[in-house]
Tab-separated table of C-alpha atoms in Angstrom:
chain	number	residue	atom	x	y	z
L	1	UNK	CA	-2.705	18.577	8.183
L	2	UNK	CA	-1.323	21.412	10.276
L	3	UNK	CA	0.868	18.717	12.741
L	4	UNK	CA	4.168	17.713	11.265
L	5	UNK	CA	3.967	14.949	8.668
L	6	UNK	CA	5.352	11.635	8.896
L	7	UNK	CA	5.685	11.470	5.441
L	8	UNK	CA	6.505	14.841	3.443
L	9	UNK	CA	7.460	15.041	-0.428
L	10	UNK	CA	9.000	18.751	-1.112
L	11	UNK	CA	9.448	19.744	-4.863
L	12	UNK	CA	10.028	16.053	-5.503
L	13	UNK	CA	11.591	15.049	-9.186
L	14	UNK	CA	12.832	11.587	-9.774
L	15	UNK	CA	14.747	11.250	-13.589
L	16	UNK	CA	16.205	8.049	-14.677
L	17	UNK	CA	19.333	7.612	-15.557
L	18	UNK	CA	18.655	8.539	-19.476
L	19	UNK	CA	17.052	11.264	-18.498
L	20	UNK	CA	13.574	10.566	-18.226
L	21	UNK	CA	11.493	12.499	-15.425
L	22	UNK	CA	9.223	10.001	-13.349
L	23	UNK	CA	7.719	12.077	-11.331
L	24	UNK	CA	8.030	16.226	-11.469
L	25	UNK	CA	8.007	18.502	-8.716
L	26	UNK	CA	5.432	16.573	-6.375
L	27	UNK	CA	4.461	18.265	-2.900
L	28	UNK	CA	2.740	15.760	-0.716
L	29	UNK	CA	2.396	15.441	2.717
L	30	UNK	CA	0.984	12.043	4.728
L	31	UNK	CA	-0.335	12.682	8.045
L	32	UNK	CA	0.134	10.025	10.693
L	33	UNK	CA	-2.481	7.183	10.570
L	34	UNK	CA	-3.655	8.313	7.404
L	35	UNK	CA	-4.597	5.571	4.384
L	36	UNK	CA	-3.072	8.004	1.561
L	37	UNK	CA	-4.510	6.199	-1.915
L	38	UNK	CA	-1.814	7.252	-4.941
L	39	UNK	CA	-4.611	6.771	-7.594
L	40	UNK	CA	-3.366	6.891	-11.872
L	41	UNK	CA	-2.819	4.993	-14.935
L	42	UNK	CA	0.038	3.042	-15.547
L	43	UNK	CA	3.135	4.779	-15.578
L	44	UNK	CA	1.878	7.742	-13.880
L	45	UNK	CA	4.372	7.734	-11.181
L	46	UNK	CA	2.571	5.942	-8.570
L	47	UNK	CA	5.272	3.594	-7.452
L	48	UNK	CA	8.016	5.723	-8.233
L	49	UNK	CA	6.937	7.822	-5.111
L	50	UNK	CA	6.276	4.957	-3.749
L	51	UNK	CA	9.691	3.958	-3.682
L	52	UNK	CA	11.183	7.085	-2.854
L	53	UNK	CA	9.817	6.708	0.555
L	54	UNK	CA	11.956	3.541	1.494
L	55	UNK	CA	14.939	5.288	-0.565
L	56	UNK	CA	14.840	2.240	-3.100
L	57	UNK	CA	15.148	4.880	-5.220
L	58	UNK	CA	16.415	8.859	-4.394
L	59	UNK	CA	15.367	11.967	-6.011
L	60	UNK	CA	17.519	13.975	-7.687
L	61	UNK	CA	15.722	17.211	-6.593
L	62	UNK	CA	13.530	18.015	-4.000
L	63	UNK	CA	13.736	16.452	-0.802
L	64	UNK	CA	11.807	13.402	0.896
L	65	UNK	CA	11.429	13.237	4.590
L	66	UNK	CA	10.312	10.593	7.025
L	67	UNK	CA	9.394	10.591	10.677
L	68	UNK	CA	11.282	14.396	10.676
L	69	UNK	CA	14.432	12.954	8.357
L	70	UNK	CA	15.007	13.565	4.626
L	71	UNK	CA	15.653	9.815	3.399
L	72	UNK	CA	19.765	10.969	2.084
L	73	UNK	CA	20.583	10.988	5.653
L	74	UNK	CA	18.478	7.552	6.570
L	75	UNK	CA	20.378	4.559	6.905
L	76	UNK	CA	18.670	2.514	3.858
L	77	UNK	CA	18.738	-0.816	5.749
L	78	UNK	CA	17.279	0.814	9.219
L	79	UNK	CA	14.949	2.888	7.260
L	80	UNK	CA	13.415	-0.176	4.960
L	81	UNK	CA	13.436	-1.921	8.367
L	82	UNK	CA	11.206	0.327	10.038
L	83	UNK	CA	8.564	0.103	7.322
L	84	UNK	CA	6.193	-2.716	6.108
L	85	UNK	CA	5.973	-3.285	2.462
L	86	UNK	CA	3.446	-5.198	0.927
L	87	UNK	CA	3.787	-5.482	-2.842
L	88	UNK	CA	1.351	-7.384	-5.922
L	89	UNK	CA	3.500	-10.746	-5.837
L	90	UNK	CA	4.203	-11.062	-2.310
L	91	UNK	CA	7.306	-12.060	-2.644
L	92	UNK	CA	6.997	-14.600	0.115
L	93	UNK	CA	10.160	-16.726	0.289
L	94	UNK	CA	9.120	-20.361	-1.264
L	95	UNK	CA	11.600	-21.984	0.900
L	96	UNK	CA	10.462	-20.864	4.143
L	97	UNK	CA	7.289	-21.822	5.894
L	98	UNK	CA	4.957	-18.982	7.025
L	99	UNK	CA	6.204	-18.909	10.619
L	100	UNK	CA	9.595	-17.946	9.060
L	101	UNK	CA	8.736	-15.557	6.475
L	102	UNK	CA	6.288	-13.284	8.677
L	103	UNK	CA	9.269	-13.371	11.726
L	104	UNK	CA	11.986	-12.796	9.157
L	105	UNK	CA	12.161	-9.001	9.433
L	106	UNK	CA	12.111	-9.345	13.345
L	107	UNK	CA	14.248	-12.147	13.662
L	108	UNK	CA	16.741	-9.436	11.518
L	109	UNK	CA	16.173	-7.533	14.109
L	110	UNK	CA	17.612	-10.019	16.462
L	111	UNK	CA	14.157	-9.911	18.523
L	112	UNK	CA	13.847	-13.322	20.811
L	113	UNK	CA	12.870	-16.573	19.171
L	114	UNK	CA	9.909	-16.636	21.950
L	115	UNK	CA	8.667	-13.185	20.979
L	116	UNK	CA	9.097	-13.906	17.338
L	117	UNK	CA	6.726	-16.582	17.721
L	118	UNK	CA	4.300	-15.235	19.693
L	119	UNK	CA	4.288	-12.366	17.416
L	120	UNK	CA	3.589	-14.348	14.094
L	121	UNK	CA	1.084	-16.288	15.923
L	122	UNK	CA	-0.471	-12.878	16.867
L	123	UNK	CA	-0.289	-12.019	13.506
L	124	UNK	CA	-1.538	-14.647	11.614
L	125	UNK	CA	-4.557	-14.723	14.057
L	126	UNK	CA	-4.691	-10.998	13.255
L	127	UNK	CA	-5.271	-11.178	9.102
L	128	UNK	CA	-7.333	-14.320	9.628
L	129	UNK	CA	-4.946	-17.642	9.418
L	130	UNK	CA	-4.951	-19.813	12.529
L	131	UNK	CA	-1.460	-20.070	13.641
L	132	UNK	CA	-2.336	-23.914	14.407
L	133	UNK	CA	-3.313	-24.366	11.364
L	134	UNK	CA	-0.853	-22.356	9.211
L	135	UNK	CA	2.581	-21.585	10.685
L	136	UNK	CA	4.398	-24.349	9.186
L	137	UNK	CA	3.001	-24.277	5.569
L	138	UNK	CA	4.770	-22.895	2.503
L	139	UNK	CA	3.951	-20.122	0.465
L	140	UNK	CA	3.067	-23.207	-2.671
L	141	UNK	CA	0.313	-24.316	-0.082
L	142	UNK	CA	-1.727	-21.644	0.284
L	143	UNK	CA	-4.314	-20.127	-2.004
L	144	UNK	CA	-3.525	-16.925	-3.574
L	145	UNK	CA	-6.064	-14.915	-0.502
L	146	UNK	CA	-3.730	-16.480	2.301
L	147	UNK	CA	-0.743	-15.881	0.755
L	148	UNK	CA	-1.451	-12.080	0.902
L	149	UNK	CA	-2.880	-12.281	4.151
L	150	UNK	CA	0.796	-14.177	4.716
L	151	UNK	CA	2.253	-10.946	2.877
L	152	UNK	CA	-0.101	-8.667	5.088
L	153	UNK	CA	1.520	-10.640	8.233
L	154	UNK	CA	4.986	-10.068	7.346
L	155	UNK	CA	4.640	-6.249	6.746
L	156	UNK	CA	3.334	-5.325	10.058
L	157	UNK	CA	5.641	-8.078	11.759
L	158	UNK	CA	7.829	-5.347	13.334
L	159	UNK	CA	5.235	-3.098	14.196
L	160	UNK	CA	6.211	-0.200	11.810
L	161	UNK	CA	4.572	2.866	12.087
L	162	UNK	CA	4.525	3.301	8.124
L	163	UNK	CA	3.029	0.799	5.704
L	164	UNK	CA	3.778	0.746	1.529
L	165	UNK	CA	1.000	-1.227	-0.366
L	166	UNK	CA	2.252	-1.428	-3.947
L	167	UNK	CA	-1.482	-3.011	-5.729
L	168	UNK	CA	-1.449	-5.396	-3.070
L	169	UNK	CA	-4.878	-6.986	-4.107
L	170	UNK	CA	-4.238	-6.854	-7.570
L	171	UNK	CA	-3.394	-10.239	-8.930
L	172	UNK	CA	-6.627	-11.932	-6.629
L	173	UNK	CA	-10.162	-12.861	-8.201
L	174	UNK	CA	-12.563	-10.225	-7.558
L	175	UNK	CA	-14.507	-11.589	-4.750
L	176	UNK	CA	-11.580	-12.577	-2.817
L	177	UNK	CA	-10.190	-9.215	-3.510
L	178	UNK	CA	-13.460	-7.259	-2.201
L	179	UNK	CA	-12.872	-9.782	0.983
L	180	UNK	CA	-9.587	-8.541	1.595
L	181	UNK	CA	-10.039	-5.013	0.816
L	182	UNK	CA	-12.634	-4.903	3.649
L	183	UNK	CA	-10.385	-6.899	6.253
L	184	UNK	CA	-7.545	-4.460	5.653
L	185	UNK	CA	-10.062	-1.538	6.318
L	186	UNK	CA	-11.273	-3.095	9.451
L	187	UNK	CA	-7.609	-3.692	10.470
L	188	UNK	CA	-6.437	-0.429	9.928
L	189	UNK	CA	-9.157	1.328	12.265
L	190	UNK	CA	-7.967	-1.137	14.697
L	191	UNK	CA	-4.405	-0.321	14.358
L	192	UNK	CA	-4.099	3.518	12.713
L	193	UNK	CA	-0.660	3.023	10.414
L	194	UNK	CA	0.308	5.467	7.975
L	195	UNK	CA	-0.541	4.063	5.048
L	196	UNK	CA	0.750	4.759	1.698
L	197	UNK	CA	-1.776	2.634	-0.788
L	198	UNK	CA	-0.822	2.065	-4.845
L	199	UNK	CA	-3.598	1.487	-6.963
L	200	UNK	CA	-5.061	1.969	-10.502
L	201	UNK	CA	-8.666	0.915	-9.195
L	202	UNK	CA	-11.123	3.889	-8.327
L	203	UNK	CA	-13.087	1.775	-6.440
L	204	UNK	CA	-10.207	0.548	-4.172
L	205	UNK	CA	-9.622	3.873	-3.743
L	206	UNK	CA	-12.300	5.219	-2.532
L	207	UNK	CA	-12.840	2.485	-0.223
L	208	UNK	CA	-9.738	2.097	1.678
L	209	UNK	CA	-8.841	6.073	1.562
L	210	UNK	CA	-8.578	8.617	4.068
L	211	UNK	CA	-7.620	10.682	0.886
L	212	UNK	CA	-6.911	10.966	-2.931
L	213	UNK	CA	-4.015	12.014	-4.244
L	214	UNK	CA	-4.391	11.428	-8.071
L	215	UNK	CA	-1.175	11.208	-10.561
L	216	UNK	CA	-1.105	11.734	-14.166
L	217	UNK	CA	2.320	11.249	-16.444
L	218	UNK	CA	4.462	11.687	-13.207
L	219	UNK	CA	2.774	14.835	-11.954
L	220	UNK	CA	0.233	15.702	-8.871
L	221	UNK	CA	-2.803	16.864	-10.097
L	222	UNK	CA	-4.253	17.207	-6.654
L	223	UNK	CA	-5.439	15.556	-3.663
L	224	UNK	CA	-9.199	14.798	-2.388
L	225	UNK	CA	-11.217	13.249	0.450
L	226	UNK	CA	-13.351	10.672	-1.232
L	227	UNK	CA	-16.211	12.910	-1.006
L	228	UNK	CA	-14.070	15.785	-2.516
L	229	UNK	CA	-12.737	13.351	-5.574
L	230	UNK	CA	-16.484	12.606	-6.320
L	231	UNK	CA	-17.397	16.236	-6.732
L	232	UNK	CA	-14.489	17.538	-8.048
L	233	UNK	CA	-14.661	18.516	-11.623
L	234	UNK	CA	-11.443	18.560	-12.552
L	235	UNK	CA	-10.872	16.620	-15.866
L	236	UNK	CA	-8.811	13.586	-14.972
L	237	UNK	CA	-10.708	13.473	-11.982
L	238	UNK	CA	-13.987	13.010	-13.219
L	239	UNK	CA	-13.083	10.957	-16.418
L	240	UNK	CA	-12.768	7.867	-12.954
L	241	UNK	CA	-16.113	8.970	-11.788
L	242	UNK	CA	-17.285	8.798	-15.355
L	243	UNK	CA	-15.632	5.150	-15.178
L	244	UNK	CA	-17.484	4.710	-11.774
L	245	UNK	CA	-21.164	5.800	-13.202
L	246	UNK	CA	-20.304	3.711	-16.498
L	247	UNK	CA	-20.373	0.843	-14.333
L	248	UNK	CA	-22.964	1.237	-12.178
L	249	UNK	CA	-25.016	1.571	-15.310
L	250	UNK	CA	-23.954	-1.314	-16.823
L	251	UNK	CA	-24.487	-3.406	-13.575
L	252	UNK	CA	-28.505	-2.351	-13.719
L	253	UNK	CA	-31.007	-4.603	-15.249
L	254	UNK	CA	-32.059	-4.131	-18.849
L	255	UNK	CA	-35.197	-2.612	-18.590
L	256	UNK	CA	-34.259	-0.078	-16.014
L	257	UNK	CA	-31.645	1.003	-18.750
L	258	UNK	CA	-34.262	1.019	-20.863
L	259	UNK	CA	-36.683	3.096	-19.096
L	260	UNK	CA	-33.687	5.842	-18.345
């Protein structure tokens, strides 16, 4: 971590407007290509850093930087621009087929219509969906897998060197989430974004992770390679591996419970 940062949090706190600190004096700093996992309960802050990275929301002490540039001097539209966001609901637009929704960030851009569309149709190939077969659908057509794959598409349309996953996976069935979990680690070998990944799920995070950083009630309690997190013994820590031995147990058969 000794290169500069592409993301860096300095002495971060966010309040709201009654009052209320978010988050409280968070150091962080995301080095580029990195899958950074914000792992916590709810309310623990996770998305409100999240947000402060795309200036959706600005801190009212501290400093954020991207790419070298604290987000108040960022243009908010150019900076948002420049990085995919990929959020629980999608948020695909029901009115517009897939083709239009993955291109709409580029066609913003003013890119081409011919590279738009080979670029989609790169894409979709990319996260699985045969352009043939999917570029004029809508968003009510597809099963709840594609549509985040469609989501997945759209985020990366630009090529942005940063990603935001806000629980992505969260609102799939559990084998189709496992299924996507492992495409999106096999895609980002292949492509090496910095990746800043929301999630409540220990497991999640310990798959998709280069490393940890763990929140509790808005504050940074640290930040671990998976190995690290699963050694550490630091109480909120290992109350998740407590949750991740719970459940191996329970998966077990009976009797080997039994004979334990």
């Amino acid at each position: 971590m000794d290169a500069q940062p592409t993301i860096e949090f300095s002495r971060v706190t966010y309040r709201t407007q009654e009052g209320r600190a978010l988050i409280t004096n968070v150091d962080l700093r995301v080095a580029a290509g990195e899958t950074l996992v914000l792992l916590g309960r709810s309310g623990s802050g996770k998305t409100t850093a999240l947000k402060l990275i795309n200036r959706l929301l600005i801190c009212q002490e501290g400093k954020v930087v991207v790419e070298g540039k604290s987000t108040a001097e960022w243009d908010p539209i150019r900076l948002r621009r420049s990085i995919g966001y990929a959020i629980q609901d999608v948020g695909l637009f029901p009115h517009m087929t897939v083709e239009r929704n993955v291109g709409l960030v580029p066609q913003l851009e003013q890119w081409p219509s011919v590279k738009i569309r080979a670029r989609v149709e790169e894409l979709l190939e990319l996260v699985g969906l045969p352009a043939a077969q999917y570029l004029q659908r809508y968003p009510h057509q597809l099963s709840g897998g594609q549509r985040q794959r469609v989501g997945l598409a759209r985020a990366l349309a630009a090529d942005p060197a940063i990603m935001l996953m806000d629980e992505p996976f969260g609102a799939l069935d559990p084998l189709t989430r496992v299924v996507i979990q492992r495409e999106f680690k096999s895609l980002q070998q292949r492509l090496h974004k910095t990746v800043v990944f929301v999630t409540h799920d220990v497991q999640e995070a310990l798959l998709l992770a280069t490393r940890i950083a763990v929140m509790e009630a808005g504050e940074l309690l640290g930040v671990y390679s998976p190995a690290e997190f699963l050694q550490s013994k630091a109480p909120v820590v290992s109350e998740y591996a407590a949750v991740l031995q719970s459940a191996a147990e329970f998966a077990r058969p009976a009797d080997n419970r039994q004979e334990k």
